[in-house]
mmCIF file of C-alpha atoms in Angstrom:
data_model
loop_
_atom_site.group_PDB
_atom_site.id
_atom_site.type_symbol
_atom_site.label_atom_id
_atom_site.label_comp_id
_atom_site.label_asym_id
_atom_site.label_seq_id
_atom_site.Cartn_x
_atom_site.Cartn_y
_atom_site.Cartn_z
ATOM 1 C CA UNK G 57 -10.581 44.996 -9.251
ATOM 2 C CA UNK G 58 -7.014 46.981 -9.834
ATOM 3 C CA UNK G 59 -5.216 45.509 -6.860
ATOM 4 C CA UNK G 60 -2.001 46.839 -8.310
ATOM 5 C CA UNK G 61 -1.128 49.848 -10.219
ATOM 6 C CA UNK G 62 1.950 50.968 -12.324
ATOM 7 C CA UNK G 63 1.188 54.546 -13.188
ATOM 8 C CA UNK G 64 3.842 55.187 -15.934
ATOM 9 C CA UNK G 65 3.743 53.039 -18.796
ATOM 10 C CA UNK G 66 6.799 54.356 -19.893
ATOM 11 C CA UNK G 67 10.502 55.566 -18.698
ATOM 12 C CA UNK G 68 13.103 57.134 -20.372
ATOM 13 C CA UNK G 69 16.440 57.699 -18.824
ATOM 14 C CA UNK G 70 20.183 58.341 -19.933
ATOM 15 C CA UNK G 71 22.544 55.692 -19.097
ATOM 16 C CA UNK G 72 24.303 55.990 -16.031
ATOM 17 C CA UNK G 73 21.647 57.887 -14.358
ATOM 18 C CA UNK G 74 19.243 56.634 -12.070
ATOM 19 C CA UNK G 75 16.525 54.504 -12.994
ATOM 20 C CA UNK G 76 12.766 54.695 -10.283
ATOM 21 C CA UNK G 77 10.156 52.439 -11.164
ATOM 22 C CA UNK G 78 6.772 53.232 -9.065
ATOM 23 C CA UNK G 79 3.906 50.383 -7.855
ATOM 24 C CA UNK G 80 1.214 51.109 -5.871
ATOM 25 C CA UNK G 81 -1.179 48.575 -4.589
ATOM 26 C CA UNK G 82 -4.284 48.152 -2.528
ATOM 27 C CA UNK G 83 -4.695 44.773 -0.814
ATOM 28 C CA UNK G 84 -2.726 44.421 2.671
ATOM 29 C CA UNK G 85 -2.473 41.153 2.394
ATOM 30 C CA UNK G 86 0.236 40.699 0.007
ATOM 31 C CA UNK G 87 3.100 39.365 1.944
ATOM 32 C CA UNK G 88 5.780 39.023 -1.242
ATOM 33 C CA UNK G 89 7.222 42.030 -3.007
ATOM 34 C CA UNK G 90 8.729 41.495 -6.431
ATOM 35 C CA UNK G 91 9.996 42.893 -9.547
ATOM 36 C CA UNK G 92 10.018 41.016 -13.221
ATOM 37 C CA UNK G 93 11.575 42.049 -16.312
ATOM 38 C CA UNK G 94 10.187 41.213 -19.419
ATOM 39 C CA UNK G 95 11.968 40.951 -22.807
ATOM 40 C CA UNK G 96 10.110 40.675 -26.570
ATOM 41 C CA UNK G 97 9.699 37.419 -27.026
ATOM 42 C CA UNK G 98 10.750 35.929 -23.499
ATOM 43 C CA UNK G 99 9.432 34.886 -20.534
ATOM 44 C CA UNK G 100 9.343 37.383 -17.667
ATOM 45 C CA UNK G 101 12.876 37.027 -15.486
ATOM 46 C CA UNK G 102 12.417 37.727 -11.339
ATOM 47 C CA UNK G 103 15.024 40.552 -10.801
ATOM 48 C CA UNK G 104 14.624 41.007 -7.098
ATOM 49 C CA UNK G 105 12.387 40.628 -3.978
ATOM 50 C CA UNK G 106 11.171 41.722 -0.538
ATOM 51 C CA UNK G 107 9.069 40.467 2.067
ATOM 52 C CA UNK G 108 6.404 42.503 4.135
ATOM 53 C CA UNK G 109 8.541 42.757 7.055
ATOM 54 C CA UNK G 110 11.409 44.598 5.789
ATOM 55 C CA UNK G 111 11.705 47.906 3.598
ATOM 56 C CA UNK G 112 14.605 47.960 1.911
ATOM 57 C CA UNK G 113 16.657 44.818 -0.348
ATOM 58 C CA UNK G 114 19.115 45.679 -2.259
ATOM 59 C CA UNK G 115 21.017 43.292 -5.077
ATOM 60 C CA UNK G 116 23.801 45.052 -6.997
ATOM 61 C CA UNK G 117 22.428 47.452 -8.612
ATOM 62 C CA UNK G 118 19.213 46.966 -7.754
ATOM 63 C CA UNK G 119 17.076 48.272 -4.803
ATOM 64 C CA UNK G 120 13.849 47.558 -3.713
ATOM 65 C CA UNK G 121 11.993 49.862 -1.555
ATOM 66 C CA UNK G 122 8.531 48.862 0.301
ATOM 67 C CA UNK G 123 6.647 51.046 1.686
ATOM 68 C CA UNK G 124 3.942 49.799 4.217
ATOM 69 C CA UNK G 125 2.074 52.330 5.333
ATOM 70 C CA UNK G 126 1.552 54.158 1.591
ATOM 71 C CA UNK G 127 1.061 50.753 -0.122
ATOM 72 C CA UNK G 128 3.836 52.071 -2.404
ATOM 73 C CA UNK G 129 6.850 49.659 -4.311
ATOM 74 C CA UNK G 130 9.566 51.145 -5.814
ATOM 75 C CA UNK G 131 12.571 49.968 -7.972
ATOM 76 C CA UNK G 132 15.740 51.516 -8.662
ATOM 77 C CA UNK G 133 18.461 50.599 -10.989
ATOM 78 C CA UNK G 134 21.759 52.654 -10.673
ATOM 79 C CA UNK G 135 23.735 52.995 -12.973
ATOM 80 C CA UNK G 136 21.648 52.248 -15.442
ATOM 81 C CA UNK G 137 22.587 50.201 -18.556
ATOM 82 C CA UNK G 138 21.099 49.915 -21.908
ATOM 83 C CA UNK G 139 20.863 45.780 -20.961
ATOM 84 C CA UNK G 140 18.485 47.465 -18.933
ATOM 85 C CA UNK G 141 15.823 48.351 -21.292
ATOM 86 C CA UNK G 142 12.711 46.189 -21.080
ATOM 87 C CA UNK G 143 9.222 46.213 -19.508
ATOM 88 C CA UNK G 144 9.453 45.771 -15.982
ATOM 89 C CA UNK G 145 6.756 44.355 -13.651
ATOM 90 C CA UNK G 146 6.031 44.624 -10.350
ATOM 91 C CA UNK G 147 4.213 41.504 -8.652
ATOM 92 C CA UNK G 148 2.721 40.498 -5.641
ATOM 93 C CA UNK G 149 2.019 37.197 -3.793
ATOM 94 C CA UNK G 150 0.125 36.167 -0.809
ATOM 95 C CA UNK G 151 1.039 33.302 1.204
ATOM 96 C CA UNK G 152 -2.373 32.126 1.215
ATOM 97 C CA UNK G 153 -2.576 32.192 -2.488
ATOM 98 C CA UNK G 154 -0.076 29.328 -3.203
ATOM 99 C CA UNK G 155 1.927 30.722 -5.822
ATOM 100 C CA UNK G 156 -0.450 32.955 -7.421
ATOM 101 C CA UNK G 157 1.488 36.534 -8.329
ATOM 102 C CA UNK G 158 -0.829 39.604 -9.127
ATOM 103 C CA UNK G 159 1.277 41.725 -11.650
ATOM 104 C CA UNK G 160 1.104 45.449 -11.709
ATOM 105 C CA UNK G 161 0.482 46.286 -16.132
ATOM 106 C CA UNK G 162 4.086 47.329 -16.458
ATOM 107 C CA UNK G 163 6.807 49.955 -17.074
ATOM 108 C CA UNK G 164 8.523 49.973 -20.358
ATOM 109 C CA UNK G 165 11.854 51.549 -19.371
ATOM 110 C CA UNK G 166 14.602 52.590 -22.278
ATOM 111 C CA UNK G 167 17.654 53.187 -21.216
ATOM 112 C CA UNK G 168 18.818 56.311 -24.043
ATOM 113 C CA UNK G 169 22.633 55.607 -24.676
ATOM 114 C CA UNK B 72 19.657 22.915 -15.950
ATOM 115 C CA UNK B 73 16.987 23.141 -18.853
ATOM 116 C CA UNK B 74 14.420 26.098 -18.801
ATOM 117 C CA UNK B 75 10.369 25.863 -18.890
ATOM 118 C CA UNK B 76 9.747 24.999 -22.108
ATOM 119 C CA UNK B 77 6.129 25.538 -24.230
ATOM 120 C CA UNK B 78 4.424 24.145 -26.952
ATOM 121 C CA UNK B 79 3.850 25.144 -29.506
ATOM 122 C CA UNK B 80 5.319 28.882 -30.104
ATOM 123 C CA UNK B 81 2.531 30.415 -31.810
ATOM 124 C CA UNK B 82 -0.532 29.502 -32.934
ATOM 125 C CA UNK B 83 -3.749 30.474 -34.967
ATOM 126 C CA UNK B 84 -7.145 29.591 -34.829
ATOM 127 C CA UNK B 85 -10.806 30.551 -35.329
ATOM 128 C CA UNK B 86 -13.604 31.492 -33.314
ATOM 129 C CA UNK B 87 -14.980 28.320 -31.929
ATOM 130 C CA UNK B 88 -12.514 25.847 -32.260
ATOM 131 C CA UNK B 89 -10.409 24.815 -29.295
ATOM 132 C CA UNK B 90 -6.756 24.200 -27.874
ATOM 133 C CA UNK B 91 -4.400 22.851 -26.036
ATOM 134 C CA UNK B 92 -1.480 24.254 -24.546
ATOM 135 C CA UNK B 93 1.458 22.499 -23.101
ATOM 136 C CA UNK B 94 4.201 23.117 -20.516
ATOM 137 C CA UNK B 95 7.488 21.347 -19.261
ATOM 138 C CA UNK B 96 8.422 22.633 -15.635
ATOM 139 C CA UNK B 97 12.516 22.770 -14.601
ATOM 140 C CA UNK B 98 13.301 19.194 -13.573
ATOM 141 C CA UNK B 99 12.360 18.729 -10.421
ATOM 142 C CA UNK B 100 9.788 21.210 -9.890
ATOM 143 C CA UNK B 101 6.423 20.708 -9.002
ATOM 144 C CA UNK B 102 4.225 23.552 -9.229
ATOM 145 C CA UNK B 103 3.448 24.838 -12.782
ATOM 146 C CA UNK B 104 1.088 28.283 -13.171
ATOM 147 C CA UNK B 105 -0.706 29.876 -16.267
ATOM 148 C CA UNK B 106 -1.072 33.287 -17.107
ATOM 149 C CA UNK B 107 -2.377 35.014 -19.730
ATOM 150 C CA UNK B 108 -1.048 38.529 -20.978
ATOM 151 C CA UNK B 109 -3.096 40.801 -23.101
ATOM 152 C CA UNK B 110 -1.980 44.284 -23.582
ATOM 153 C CA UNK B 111 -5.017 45.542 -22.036
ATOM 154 C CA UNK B 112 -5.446 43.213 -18.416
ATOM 155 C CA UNK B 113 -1.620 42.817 -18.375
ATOM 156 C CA UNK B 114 -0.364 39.369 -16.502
ATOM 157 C CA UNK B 115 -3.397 38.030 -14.988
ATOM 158 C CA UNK B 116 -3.535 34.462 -13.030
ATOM 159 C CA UNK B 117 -5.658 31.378 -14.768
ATOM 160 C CA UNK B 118 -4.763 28.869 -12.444
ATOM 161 C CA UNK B 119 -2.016 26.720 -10.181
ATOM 162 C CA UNK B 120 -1.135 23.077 -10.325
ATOM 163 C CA UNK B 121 0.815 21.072 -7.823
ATOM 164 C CA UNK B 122 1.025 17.412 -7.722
ATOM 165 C CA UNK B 123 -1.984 17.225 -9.942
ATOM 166 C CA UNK B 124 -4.186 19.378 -8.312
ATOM 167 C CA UNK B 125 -5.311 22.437 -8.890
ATOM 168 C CA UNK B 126 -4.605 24.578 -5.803
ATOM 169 C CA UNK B 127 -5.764 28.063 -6.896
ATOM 170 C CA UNK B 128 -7.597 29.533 -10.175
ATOM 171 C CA UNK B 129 -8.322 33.092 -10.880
ATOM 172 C CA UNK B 130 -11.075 34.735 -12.366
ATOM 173 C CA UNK B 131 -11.568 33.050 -15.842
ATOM 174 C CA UNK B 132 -14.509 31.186 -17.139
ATOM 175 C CA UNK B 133 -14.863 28.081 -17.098
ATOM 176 C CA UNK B 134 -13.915 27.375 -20.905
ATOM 177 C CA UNK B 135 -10.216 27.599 -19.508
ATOM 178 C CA UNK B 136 -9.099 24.447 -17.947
ATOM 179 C CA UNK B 137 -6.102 22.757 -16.866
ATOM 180 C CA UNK B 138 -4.222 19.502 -16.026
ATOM 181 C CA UNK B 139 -1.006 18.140 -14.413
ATOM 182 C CA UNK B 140 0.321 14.502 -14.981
ATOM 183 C CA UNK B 141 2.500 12.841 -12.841
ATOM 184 C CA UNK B 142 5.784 14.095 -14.417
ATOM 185 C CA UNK B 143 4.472 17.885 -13.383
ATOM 186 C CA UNK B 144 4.268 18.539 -17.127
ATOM 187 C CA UNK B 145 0.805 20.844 -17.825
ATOM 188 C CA UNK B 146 -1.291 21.428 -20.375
ATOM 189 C CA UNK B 147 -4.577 24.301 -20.520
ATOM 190 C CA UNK B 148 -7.325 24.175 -22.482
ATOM 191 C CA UNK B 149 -9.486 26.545 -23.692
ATOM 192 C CA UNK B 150 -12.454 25.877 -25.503
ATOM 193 C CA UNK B 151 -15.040 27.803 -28.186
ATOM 194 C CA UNK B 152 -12.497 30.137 -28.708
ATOM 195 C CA UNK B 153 -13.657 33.742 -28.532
ATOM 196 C CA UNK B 154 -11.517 36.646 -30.565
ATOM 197 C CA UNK B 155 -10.544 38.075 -26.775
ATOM 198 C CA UNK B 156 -8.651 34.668 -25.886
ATOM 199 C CA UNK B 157 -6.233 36.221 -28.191
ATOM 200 C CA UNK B 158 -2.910 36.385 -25.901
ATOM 201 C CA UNK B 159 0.232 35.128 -24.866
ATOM 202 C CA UNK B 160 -0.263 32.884 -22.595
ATOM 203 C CA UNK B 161 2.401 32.097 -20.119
ATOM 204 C CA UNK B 162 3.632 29.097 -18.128
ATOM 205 C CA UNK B 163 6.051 29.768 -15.048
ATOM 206 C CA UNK B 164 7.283 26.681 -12.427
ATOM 207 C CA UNK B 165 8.823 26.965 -9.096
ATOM 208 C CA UNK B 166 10.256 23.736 -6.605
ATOM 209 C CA UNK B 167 7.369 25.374 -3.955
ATOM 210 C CA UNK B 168 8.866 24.176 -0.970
ATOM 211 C CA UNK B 169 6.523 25.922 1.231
ATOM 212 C CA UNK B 170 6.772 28.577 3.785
ATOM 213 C CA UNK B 171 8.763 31.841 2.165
ATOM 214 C CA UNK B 172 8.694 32.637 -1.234
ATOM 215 C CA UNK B 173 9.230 30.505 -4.008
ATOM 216 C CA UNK B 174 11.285 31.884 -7.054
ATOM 217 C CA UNK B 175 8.876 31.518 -10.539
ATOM 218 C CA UNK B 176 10.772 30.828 -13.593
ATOM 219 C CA UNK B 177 8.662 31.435 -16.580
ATOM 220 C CA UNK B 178 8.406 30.064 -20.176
ATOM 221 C CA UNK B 179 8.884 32.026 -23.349
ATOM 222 C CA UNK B 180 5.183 31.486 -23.862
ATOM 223 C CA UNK B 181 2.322 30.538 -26.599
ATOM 224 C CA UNK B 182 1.323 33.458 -28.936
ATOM 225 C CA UNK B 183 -2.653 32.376 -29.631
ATOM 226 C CA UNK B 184 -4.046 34.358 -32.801
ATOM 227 C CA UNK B 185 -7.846 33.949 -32.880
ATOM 228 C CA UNK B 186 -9.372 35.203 -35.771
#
């Protein structure tokens, strides 16, 4: 059961320009938004949150965007940097579910110099 | 502050045999996770610890198991190993202090090579 879906395995963009990474899920219940970026060889790193009752966070140069209603998660990155390049996952958590986190399958996003 | 740590790095064994995983949590914290990645099912859940017990497990047989001593270190288990337990298999902690959400720092993980 796909609860979560991250329909472009891959991204290219130039640096500087804008960077939109797409989630779409199913389950309503989800009350935690996140995103995680994943280096070779590393752990995945949290990069930014939101919770169900807002729509918008934004962290530097990082936004979050929840949409409700179209069960869609979005990330964008401006400018982006070529730090930047990595796979990036969204991930979702229920308050009900402890700390359990359902991950989206990722976004491998390269940031072209 | 020190980082999750895992051991061992990588590892290699054959159909059948078993092992054992460990974790180190941040100091302090007291919920440790395990999730396996394979490149095709992506991140997916085994289970949650937290003061010993197991609070949550996802959707793995039962030849994956877990445990949490009293210093919140973990260590999972999988037995008979099967050529699709082949994975990285990754250990995240958090202080889970309840109510909102609880940041999840994550290991580097354990590459297991079953052949």
């Amino acid at each position: 059961d796909q609860q979560v879906k991250q329909n472009s395995p891959s991204l290219s963009v130039q640096e500087g320009r804008i960077s939109i990474l797409n989630c779409d899920y199913t389950n309503s219940m989800f009350d935690y938004f996140l995103w995680y970026k994943k280096y070779p060889a590393e752990g995945p790193t949290f990069l930014i949150s939101i919770s169900s009752i807002k729509d918008k966070n934004e962290d530097g140069r990082f936004t979050v965007f929840l949409n409700k209603s179209a069960k869609h998660l979005s990330l964008h990155i401006v400018p982006s940097q070529p730090g930047d390049s990595a796979v990036y996952f969204c991930a979702f958590q229920s308050n009900f579910g402890n700390e359990k986190l359902t991950f989206g399958t990722g976004t491998r996003l390269t940031i072209i110099p | 502050k020190a980082g999750v740590t895992q051991t061992p790095r990588y590892l290699i064994k054959t159909r059948g045999q078993q092992v054992t995983l460990s974790c180190s949590p941040i100091s302090g914290h007291r919920s440790v996770s395990w999730y396996q990645q394979t490149p095709g099912q992506g991140l997916q859940f085994l289970f949650e610890y937290f003061s010993e017990t197991q609070r949550n497990k996802g959707n793995f047989p039962g030849r994956f198991s877990g445990r949490q001593f009293s210093n919140s270190r973990s260590e999972m288990n999988v037995s008979t190993l099967e050529l699709g337990d082949s994975a990285l298999y990754l250990c995240a902690s958090s202080l889970n202090t309840g109510g909102s959400y609880n940041e999840q720092f994550f290991g580097p993980g354990t590459r297991l090579t079953v052949l």
